[in-house]
XYZ file of C-alpha atoms in Angstrom:
653
model
C -99.386 50.788 46.106
C -97.962 54.038 44.793
C -99.677 57.392 45.016
C -98.343 58.298 41.583
C -101.619 57.870 39.699
C -102.885 58.716 36.235
C -106.645 58.293 35.839
C -106.507 57.753 32.122
C -110.246 57.094 31.841
C -111.183 60.184 33.789
C -111.363 63.788 32.745
C -107.595 64.058 33.030
C -106.408 62.351 29.884
C -102.924 62.440 28.413
C -102.549 61.721 24.716
C -99.212 61.647 22.905
C -98.680 61.381 19.163
C -95.540 60.532 17.251
C -94.971 60.955 13.545
C -98.230 62.786 13.075
C -100.251 59.693 13.919
C -103.236 59.376 16.185
C -102.824 59.810 19.886
C -103.562 57.279 22.572
C -106.976 57.596 24.161
C -107.921 56.328 27.576
C -111.639 55.737 27.098
C -113.319 52.534 25.996
C -110.441 50.086 25.847
C -110.829 47.225 28.303
C -107.278 45.874 27.966
C -106.117 42.314 27.393
C -106.322 39.244 29.573
C -104.925 39.212 33.064
C -101.366 38.026 33.563
C -100.095 36.725 36.891
C -101.594 36.511 40.359
C -104.697 38.650 40.899
C -105.236 37.735 44.535
C -103.027 40.512 45.960
C -105.600 43.187 45.000
C -109.231 42.900 46.129
C -112.249 45.146 45.545
C -115.322 46.022 47.616
C -118.056 45.645 46.518
C -117.530 43.019 43.837
C -119.774 42.788 41.857
C -121.102 46.358 41.932
C -124.816 47.208 41.813
C -125.931 50.844 41.632
C -129.455 52.272 41.866
C -129.660 55.503 39.902
C -132.303 57.995 38.798
C -132.785 58.916 35.174
C -131.179 62.248 34.349
C -128.984 62.301 37.450
C -125.267 61.533 37.789
C -125.432 59.205 40.789
C -122.126 58.701 42.602
C -120.904 55.312 43.839
C -117.626 54.055 45.286
C -115.356 51.053 44.817
C -112.608 50.369 47.359
C -109.362 48.502 46.655
C -107.084 46.786 49.171
C -103.568 45.604 48.273
C -101.632 42.965 50.193
C -98.221 43.984 48.802
C -96.358 46.969 47.395
C -94.197 47.556 44.342
C -90.917 49.473 44.118
C -91.688 50.888 40.674
C -94.133 53.686 39.893
C -97.283 52.717 38.022
C -100.463 54.274 36.666
C -104.098 53.347 37.325
C -106.981 53.408 34.854
C -110.658 52.543 35.423
C -112.609 52.130 32.187
C -116.092 50.984 31.191
C -116.667 50.442 27.490
C -120.459 50.843 27.150
C -120.998 54.326 28.550
C -122.567 53.401 31.895
C -120.351 55.865 33.757
C -119.082 59.363 33.118
C -115.435 60.261 32.578
C -115.163 61.707 36.100
C -113.218 59.530 38.532
C -112.131 60.764 41.972
C -109.403 58.758 43.704
C -108.492 58.983 47.385
C -106.467 57.011 49.901
C -102.880 55.829 50.057
C -100.598 53.029 51.183
C -102.497 49.766 50.801
C -106.053 51.148 50.489
C -107.668 53.337 47.836
C -111.232 54.411 47.084
C -112.497 55.440 43.654
C -115.684 57.509 43.347
C -117.423 56.951 40.004
C -120.561 58.510 38.525
C -123.443 56.963 36.586
C -124.068 58.623 33.226
C -127.131 60.918 33.402
C -127.890 60.024 29.765
C -129.032 56.457 30.548
C -132.654 55.598 29.858
C -134.795 53.902 32.525
C -134.114 50.209 32.918
C -131.356 47.825 33.965
C -127.950 47.961 32.291
C -124.934 45.689 32.809
C -121.289 46.257 32.020
C -117.789 45.732 33.381
C -115.436 48.019 35.260
C -111.922 47.258 34.022
C -109.120 48.256 36.425
C -105.673 48.432 34.830
C -102.373 48.940 36.664
C -99.531 49.617 34.251
C -95.954 50.890 34.386
C -96.634 52.685 31.079
C -99.715 54.440 29.690
C -102.759 52.285 30.685
C -104.269 53.098 27.297
C -101.444 50.981 25.834
C -100.419 48.927 28.886
C -97.469 47.106 27.397
C -96.096 46.779 30.963
C -98.981 45.595 33.175
C -98.399 44.805 36.822
C -98.908 41.195 37.815
C -102.625 40.379 37.740
C -103.694 43.370 35.652
C -106.363 43.937 34.463
C -109.104 43.175 36.996
C -112.753 43.056 35.858
C -115.628 43.943 38.165
C -119.212 43.222 36.988
C -121.378 46.355 37.071
C -125.169 46.534 37.151
C -126.962 49.894 36.973
C -130.685 50.032 37.766
C -132.024 53.301 36.348
C -135.417 54.380 37.671
C -137.582 57.044 36.031
C -137.534 60.454 37.685
C -140.875 60.409 39.522
C -140.366 63.551 41.534
C -143.886 65.119 41.737
C -144.340 68.651 40.577
C -146.404 71.124 42.624
C -149.838 71.569 40.999
C -150.672 75.061 39.967
C -154.031 76.876 39.700
C -155.303 76.770 36.162
C -154.966 80.067 34.462
C -156.771 81.561 31.581
C -154.957 80.684 28.398
C -152.974 83.536 27.102
C -152.112 84.380 23.603
C -149.088 82.310 22.616
C -145.905 84.225 22.377
C -142.982 83.625 20.107
C -140.733 80.942 21.670
C -137.490 82.273 23.014
C -134.192 80.729 22.057
C -132.743 78.712 24.971
C -129.758 80.415 26.507
C -126.397 78.689 26.099
C -124.463 77.893 29.286
C -121.588 80.284 29.782
C -118.245 79.079 28.369
C -115.695 77.817 30.867
C -113.335 80.377 32.279
C -110.034 80.739 30.406
C -107.069 78.643 31.547
C -103.401 79.499 31.424
C -100.613 76.924 31.769
C -97.153 77.661 33.136
C -94.356 75.201 32.266
C -91.124 74.517 34.145
C -89.080 75.462 31.047
C -89.676 77.661 28.026
C -87.961 75.061 25.804
C -86.829 71.445 26.205
C -83.539 69.985 24.973
C -82.435 66.371 25.459
C -79.707 64.019 24.307
C -79.755 60.228 24.150
C -77.902 57.391 22.484
C -79.401 55.843 19.364
C -81.571 52.882 20.301
C -81.693 53.863 23.983
C -84.510 56.412 24.154
C -85.444 58.292 27.277
C -88.707 59.413 28.742
C -88.582 63.052 29.752
C -90.810 64.853 32.199
C -92.135 68.381 32.112
C -94.388 70.077 34.612
C -97.439 72.249 33.968
C -99.312 74.408 36.466
C -102.820 75.559 35.545
C -104.279 78.874 36.630
C -107.350 77.010 37.905
C -108.493 73.430 38.368
C -109.675 71.652 35.212
C -110.336 68.280 36.841
C -113.696 66.929 35.687
C -114.012 69.562 32.977
C -111.290 69.116 30.397
C -108.635 66.758 29.096
C -104.946 67.405 28.445
C -103.225 66.216 25.279
C -99.637 66.606 24.105
C -98.872 66.337 20.385
C -95.730 66.458 18.257
C -95.871 66.190 14.450
C -92.286 65.331 13.493
C -92.036 61.841 14.956
C -89.716 62.694 17.837
C -92.046 61.061 20.366
C -92.764 57.358 20.663
C -96.117 56.218 19.301
C -96.759 54.461 22.625
C -98.084 57.617 24.263
C -97.213 59.130 27.606
C -98.484 59.367 31.147
C -99.850 62.170 33.250
C -99.745 62.431 37.042
C -100.700 65.260 39.326
C -99.484 66.580 42.638
C -102.491 68.865 43.135
C -105.640 69.768 41.245
C -103.667 72.446 39.368
C -100.180 70.923 38.999
C -99.458 68.163 36.477
C -96.397 66.077 35.603
C -96.261 64.833 32.032
C -93.879 62.042 30.982
C -93.251 61.528 27.266
C -91.134 58.757 25.700
C -88.749 59.739 22.900
C -88.540 57.800 19.642
C -85.660 55.318 19.896
C -85.629 54.684 16.130
C -84.263 58.113 15.256
C -80.978 58.198 13.366
C -78.025 60.026 14.862
C -78.187 63.788 14.450
C -79.904 66.972 15.622
C -83.677 67.425 15.626
C -85.949 70.385 16.330
C -89.712 70.377 16.717
C -92.576 71.742 18.825
C -94.716 70.222 21.555
C -98.340 71.317 21.326
C -100.213 71.104 24.645
C -103.992 71.168 24.330
C -106.700 71.528 26.988
C -110.050 70.484 25.508
C -113.583 69.644 26.614
C -113.603 66.788 24.092
C -110.948 64.371 22.801
C -107.683 66.367 22.551
C -106.852 64.677 19.235
C -109.974 66.391 17.821
C -110.254 69.351 20.207
C -113.315 70.940 18.668
C -114.005 72.455 22.102
C -110.727 73.938 23.305
C -110.682 75.756 26.610
C -109.879 79.407 26.082
C -106.104 79.859 26.022
C -105.365 76.438 24.498
C -103.084 75.339 22.805
C -99.574 76.113 24.088
C -96.469 75.472 21.980
C -93.052 74.618 23.456
C -89.836 74.147 21.424
C -88.254 70.670 21.642
C -84.745 69.815 20.446
C -83.039 66.414 20.488
C -79.501 65.208 19.971
C -79.162 61.516 19.088
C -75.595 60.282 19.599
C -73.872 57.174 18.126
C -73.872 53.874 19.995
C -70.069 53.736 20.256
C -67.659 56.616 20.789
C -64.126 55.392 21.536
C -62.685 58.888 21.794
C -59.122 59.232 23.078
C -58.901 59.372 26.865
C -56.722 61.525 29.073
C -56.102 61.308 32.809
C -58.033 63.544 35.190
C -55.515 65.560 37.158
C -55.120 64.389 40.744
C -57.747 61.618 40.478
C -56.578 58.168 41.666
C -57.628 54.818 40.265
C -61.034 53.417 41.243
C -59.471 50.425 42.955
C -62.264 48.915 45.064
C -65.811 49.343 46.378
C -66.745 53.060 46.188
C -63.360 53.851 44.715
C -60.827 53.935 47.542
C -59.838 52.667 50.984
C -62.153 55.218 52.609
C -65.045 54.135 50.320
C -65.989 57.774 49.815
C -67.468 57.339 46.318
C -66.013 60.706 45.288
C -63.483 62.128 42.833
C -62.090 65.679 42.815
C -62.827 66.601 39.200
C -65.343 68.766 37.353
C -67.186 67.181 34.414
C -69.672 68.804 32.038
C -72.898 67.027 30.984
C -72.623 68.610 27.529
C -69.579 66.385 26.940
C -71.216 63.114 27.983
C -71.418 60.432 25.290
C -71.831 56.698 25.474
C -68.447 55.050 25.036
C -69.592 51.438 24.734
C -71.839 48.753 26.184
C -70.653 45.298 27.224
C -73.578 42.847 27.339
C -73.154 39.304 28.642
C -75.307 36.204 28.850
C -73.702 35.543 32.243
C -73.897 37.864 35.270
C -71.456 40.535 36.392
C -70.616 40.786 40.074
C -71.950 43.871 41.807
C -68.887 46.146 41.404
C -65.830 46.501 39.178
C -62.312 47.849 39.690
C -60.398 50.097 37.267
C -56.635 50.584 37.267
C -54.465 52.036 34.515
C -56.421 51.619 31.299
C -58.120 48.353 32.273
C -61.459 47.336 33.795
C -61.572 44.234 35.984
C -64.854 42.357 36.367
C -66.000 39.031 37.791
C -68.709 37.037 36.018
C -70.554 33.959 37.225
C -73.438 32.504 39.171
C -73.644 30.867 42.574
C -72.367 27.261 42.494
C -71.545 27.778 38.812
C -68.623 28.695 36.596
C -66.753 31.907 37.474
C -64.492 34.078 35.315
C -62.228 37.072 35.935
C -62.042 39.449 32.967
C -59.681 42.275 32.070
C -61.239 44.709 29.558
C -59.489 47.544 27.727
C -60.965 50.933 28.539
C -59.611 52.202 25.213
C -61.062 49.553 22.882
C -63.747 47.744 24.971
C -62.049 44.461 23.994
C -61.226 41.660 26.433
C -57.478 41.748 27.181
C -57.474 38.430 29.032
C -59.878 36.125 30.812
C -59.211 33.600 33.591
C -61.452 30.612 34.292
C -61.716 30.353 38.088
C -63.645 27.103 37.985
C -66.929 26.062 39.570
C -67.271 27.723 42.967
C -69.932 28.737 45.468
C -69.187 32.435 45.018
C -66.461 34.727 43.717
C -66.753 38.234 45.125
C -66.079 41.556 43.323
C -62.477 42.461 42.463
C -60.027 45.093 43.668
C -57.022 46.291 41.650
C -53.836 48.109 42.666
C -50.040 47.872 42.445
C -50.129 45.935 39.185
C -52.313 43.197 40.683
C -55.954 42.088 40.800
C -57.428 40.690 44.023
C -60.565 38.554 44.432
C -61.910 36.358 47.200
C -63.939 33.189 46.796
C -66.196 32.161 49.661
C -67.838 28.860 50.505
C -66.450 26.091 52.676
C -63.579 24.252 50.993
C -63.275 26.804 48.179
C -62.509 29.937 50.236
C -59.382 31.701 48.940
C -57.693 35.018 48.341
C -56.593 35.054 44.672
C -53.902 37.438 43.363
C -53.379 37.908 39.593
C -50.943 39.887 37.456
C -52.751 42.802 35.782
C -50.716 42.421 32.589
C -51.647 38.879 31.574
C -53.916 37.366 34.237
C -51.195 35.057 35.580
C -52.034 33.659 39.017
C -49.453 34.993 41.472
C -50.839 33.618 44.733
C -53.783 31.625 46.058
C -54.106 31.776 49.841
C -56.587 29.596 51.720
C -59.173 31.502 53.782
C -61.985 30.601 56.136
C -65.619 31.463 55.434
C -69.087 29.969 55.560
C -71.182 30.482 52.395
C -70.771 34.221 52.755
C -71.014 37.230 50.456
C -68.081 39.657 50.631
C -67.552 43.064 49.084
C -64.341 43.786 47.163
C -61.177 43.715 49.300
C -59.720 47.030 50.451
C -56.128 47.730 49.327
C -53.962 50.080 51.412
C -50.172 50.554 51.389
C -49.682 47.299 49.527
C -51.768 45.199 51.941
C -55.139 43.514 51.433
C -57.903 43.888 54.047
C -61.055 41.820 53.810
C -63.920 40.256 55.679
C -62.864 36.822 56.930
C -63.707 33.869 59.134
C -65.955 30.872 59.513
C -67.742 32.680 62.331
C -67.051 36.223 61.139
C -64.055 38.520 61.326
C -61.437 40.537 59.429
C -58.015 39.623 58.007
C -54.976 41.342 56.527
C -52.746 39.815 53.827
C -49.514 40.756 52.106
C -50.535 42.276 48.787
C -47.741 40.573 46.803
C -47.561 37.056 48.255
C -50.953 36.658 49.935
C -49.243 35.742 53.184
C -51.579 36.258 56.174
C -50.574 39.157 58.441
C -53.336 38.759 61.002
C -56.914 37.510 61.374
C -59.369 38.363 64.153
C -62.887 37.314 65.021
C -65.826 39.707 64.899
C -69.615 39.318 64.830
C -70.755 36.926 62.114
C -72.204 39.400 59.647
C -71.356 39.429 55.947
C -71.759 41.874 53.070
C -69.121 44.473 54.055
C -65.512 45.481 53.532
C -63.341 47.528 55.934
C -62.194 51.112 55.513
C -58.490 51.641 56.206
C -56.099 54.507 56.954
C -52.517 54.737 58.281
C -53.464 53.576 61.779
C -56.697 51.630 61.746
C -59.073 49.327 59.912
C -62.741 50.227 60.468
C -66.041 48.455 60.179
C -69.581 48.616 61.560
C -71.106 45.257 62.465
C -73.044 43.835 65.355
C -74.479 47.261 66.177
C -71.029 48.748 66.899
C -68.195 50.600 65.237
C -65.122 48.350 65.433
C -61.715 50.041 65.137
C -58.726 47.684 64.746
C -55.026 48.473 64.771
C -54.053 48.002 61.124
C -50.570 46.755 62.010
C -51.565 44.093 64.561
C -55.298 43.509 64.203
C -55.831 44.235 67.877
C -59.015 46.088 68.782
C -58.150 49.717 69.457
C -61.665 50.603 70.563
C -65.335 49.970 69.866
C -68.272 52.379 69.986
C -71.689 50.821 70.487
C -74.573 52.334 68.550
C -77.564 52.414 70.921
C -79.939 53.156 68.050
C -78.811 50.360 65.784
C -81.832 48.999 63.962
C -80.231 45.751 62.806
C -77.092 43.657 63.101
C -77.063 43.102 59.333
C -75.290 45.381 56.896
C -74.724 45.472 53.143
C -72.526 48.548 52.880
C -69.073 49.536 54.014
C -68.347 52.371 56.400
C -67.333 55.710 54.841
C -64.120 57.264 56.188
C -62.880 60.825 55.793
C -62.034 64.126 57.488
C -61.946 62.643 60.960
C -65.418 61.101 60.649
C -66.788 57.590 60.104
C -70.277 56.955 58.719
C -72.360 53.767 58.709
C -75.625 53.207 56.851
C -77.582 50.326 58.350
C -81.267 49.293 58.208
C -82.450 52.720 57.011
C -80.365 54.610 59.593
C -77.195 56.666 59.121
C -74.846 56.995 62.106
C -71.899 59.425 62.252
C -68.901 58.801 64.521
C -66.384 61.553 65.309
C -63.002 59.808 65.369
C -61.355 62.566 67.395
C -63.833 62.359 70.276
C -64.737 58.693 69.651
C -68.376 59.639 70.112
C -71.452 59.326 67.922
C -72.345 62.916 67.033
C -75.437 62.652 64.819
C -78.019 60.306 63.321
C -80.509 60.057 60.526
C -82.959 57.480 61.790
C -86.353 56.074 60.905
C -86.735 57.860 57.597
C -85.303 55.463 55.060
C -81.623 56.018 54.260
C -80.847 53.823 51.232
C -77.512 52.586 49.950
C -74.252 54.116 51.072
C -73.535 57.864 51.283
C -70.769 59.554 49.287
C -68.343 61.942 50.964
C -67.275 64.922 48.865
C -65.044 67.857 49.711
C -67.877 69.972 51.140
C -70.717 67.628 52.049
C -71.896 64.129 52.777
C -74.427 63.121 50.100
C -77.194 60.847 51.369
C -80.128 59.149 49.642
C -82.942 59.661 52.137
C -86.730 59.269 52.475
C -86.481 55.731 51.084
C -84.236 56.941 48.291
C -86.649 59.550 46.942
C -84.479 62.559 47.816
C -80.764 63.332 47.669
C -79.534 65.395 50.601
C -76.286 67.307 51.085
C -75.391 67.393 54.788
C -72.618 68.978 56.777
C -70.191 66.086 57.413
C -69.499 67.069 61.039
C -72.878 68.313 62.307
C -75.279 66.506 59.982
C -77.161 69.745 59.275
C -78.938 69.721 55.905
C -77.417 72.009 53.249
C -79.956 71.225 50.533
C -82.436 68.587 49.393
C -83.099 67.496 45.796
C -86.319 65.585 45.084
C -86.124 62.509 42.850
C -88.946 61.068 40.753
C -88.483 57.526 42.059
C -86.372 55.525 44.509
C -82.586 55.443 44.052
C -80.028 53.228 45.794
C -76.528 54.314 44.704
C -74.698 57.651 44.775
C -71.200 58.804 43.806
C -70.018 62.391 43.320
C -67.583 64.557 41.374
C -66.711 68.131 42.286
C -69.861 69.422 40.572
C -72.245 66.499 40.032
C -73.869 63.656 41.931
C -74.634 60.493 39.983
C -77.513 58.459 41.438
C -78.852 55.159 40.133
C -81.412 52.445 40.715
C -82.048 49.240 38.768
C -83.289 51.036 35.635
C -81.933 54.606 35.443
C -78.929 56.773 36.222
C -79.173 60.538 36.791
C -76.658 63.358 37.135
C -77.671 66.093 39.581
C -75.952 69.478 39.600
C -74.628 70.156 43.105
C -75.047 73.910 42.690
C -78.621 73.981 41.388
C -79.924 70.589 42.609
C -81.394 70.046 39.124
C -81.186 66.839 37.115
C -78.942 67.655 34.156
C -78.451 64.224 32.549
C -80.203 60.859 32.457
C -79.254 57.428 31.138
C -81.679 54.496 30.638
C -79.641 51.886 32.531
C -79.146 51.413 36.249
C -76.718 49.564 38.469
C -73.694 50.223 40.666
C -71.447 53.122 39.660
C -67.717 53.772 39.219
C -65.585 56.497 37.594
C -62.138 55.841 36.163
C -59.291 58.316 36.539
C -59.533 58.890 32.784
C -63.040 60.270 33.030
C -65.292 57.324 32.161
C -68.448 56.595 34.157
C -69.319 52.899 34.458
C -72.814 51.592 35.173
C -72.711 47.933 36.161
C -75.951 46.009 35.719
C -76.298 42.257 36.118
C -75.837 41.541 32.418
C -74.340 44.740 31.045
C -71.617 47.271 31.717
C -72.227 50.690 30.164
C -69.317 53.109 29.746
C -70.007 56.856 29.388
C -67.389 59.431 28.395
C -67.467 62.325 30.873
C -64.939 64.536 29.065
C-alpha cells in the first residue's frame, strides 16, 4: 500500500468546485458496490463492536493488512453514514499494514446502535471514486453500545438555601487561534492540449496544525477546474499537497481566474465558521492549445538522427540542444487499435514504427513527421515477434525472433522495398532495436545467446559469437569495441572480429537478467540491472562506483555534464558525476518513473501515464503531459512519447 493518503472523511477534507457548482464532500457517502477481488485486504476486528460512554468520544482502532502492493498512488477514505463516529480519523503504519484510530460520537444517546464502516481506496477523490482499486469499497459492520454516564458525584453537606441570583450567561469557548497558509507559488499558470486535461499540484504549509479541527476546501468559480473534485495529501501535520484536475472541455484560448482556499470548522462549501485568516486567493491562468499543430520544422544544429534505442550507438539518451517549455505544443497523436513496439526510430523527416502482437500479424510503418500521414506500410506476416526498428544510411532495420522465423530485415527508407532478409538464430526471444555503427548492424543473436554483426547494406553476416543466454538488450558500439552487460559481467568484443577483448565481472550483480542496454560515453560504461547501477572505467578496466540496493529504475541518460539516474524506485531523478558517481543534485518526483532522456537544459522522465520535463538548473518540473511511454527526440525538435496504442508528438521549438 502507498503512504500517500487522503482521509476524505476525516477533519482534513478537500473540496473542489468547477463552474460555480457544489463541491465534493467526503462525509456520508458509502460508495458503490465492490468491484474485483476483495481478499487481498483484510481488517481486524471485523465486525467491530465498541463499548462507549454517553457524552464521551471513545477511541477504537481498526487494522488493515494487504497481501499485495500497487504501483499507482491512491487515496483512502473511511466513512460512516449515520453519525456513529466523529470526523476525526488518525492513520498510522506503512508498507503492508495500517491502523486507523476512530472515535465514537459523544452526541449518541444511551443504547445500542449499528452501522457500517465503508473503506474506499481510489486513484481519484474517494468522494467521487470513479477509479476504485480492485475490491473497493470494503464494508465492516459496526456496533456501538452506549452506556449512560454513571460516574457518581461526591455528596456535599446541605447548605442553607440562599437567595437566588440572576443566572450568568455561559461563557463561549475561545475561538481557535488564527491560521496562516504559505503556498509554493504566488500564482499558478498551466498549459494543456484541448481534451487532454492535467491535474496540477500546489503545496500549502500552515502556521499550526489544523488536523482534527478544520477542513480545507479549494474553490474556483469560472469553470476551469473539473467538477470531479480533487485530492489532498499531507507530508506532516502542517504541510499539505493539493491536486486539482483541470477542465478538459475548455475551448482553445487563454483563461484567467482565482483559486479560493478556505479553512473552515464546518463544510468549506458553506464555511459559516472560517478559521481566522481564511480564505486565501491565488491567481490561476490557463492556456488551452489546439489538438494538432503541424508547424514547420527545422533541424537542430549538431543533433544527429535518433536512429535506435536511446538515440545512438552509445545509447546515451541525450541531445545537445536547448529547448524552451514555453514553445512546447502538441504536434499530433497517432492512435492505433494494434500495439506499437516499445521504441521507434527517426531518420530524415520520417518515423519508423513496428506494430503487432505476439504470434500475430506484424507491420512496419513509415510516418511523415511533417504531416503525420503514413508514407508506406509493409506487412511482415504472422510471426512470433518483430522487435523495434533502427534507421540509418537510407535503410530501416528490424529483427524477427522465434524459431524458424528469425531474420534480420533491411528495407529502403524511401518506399519500404525489402532489400535483404538474412536468416538468424534465436529462441523465442525479445530483442531491443539493432545498433547501427559505421554502416554495420550489431544485434543480440543466437539460439543459446550471443551477439552478431551484419553488413548494413546486404545483411551478410560478419561474425557471430556466443554469450550468456539472456535477452532484452542491444550492444553499445564505438570504433574499437562492441559492449554489453549480461551474465553478471561486462563483455567487451572486438568490433572488427567479434573476439572477446576482455570481460569484467561484477561481484555485486543482483541478477543475470537485464532489460536495458549499456550506456557508453566519455571513457565510461554504465549498466543498470536489477535495481543496481554499475560504472566501469574503460581506461582502467575497473568498476569504479555503484548504486546498489536502492531501486535504480530504467536506463540512465548521459549528458554533457552528468549521468541522470532514476533512483529510489524511480521516485527521484539524480544528477551524478559520470566518473566518480558523486551526487550533484536530486529532484523529487511525485510518483515512480521508468524512462529518462535529456537535452542540454531539460530532463524528460516518463512512466505509463505521464511525462514530465525537469529543468536541469533548478530541478523544478516545468512541463507535464498526460501520456506516458518510451521517449525519443528527433533532430528537428519533436519529442515522441510511445505508448502501446498511441504515439504522441510534441513540438519542442
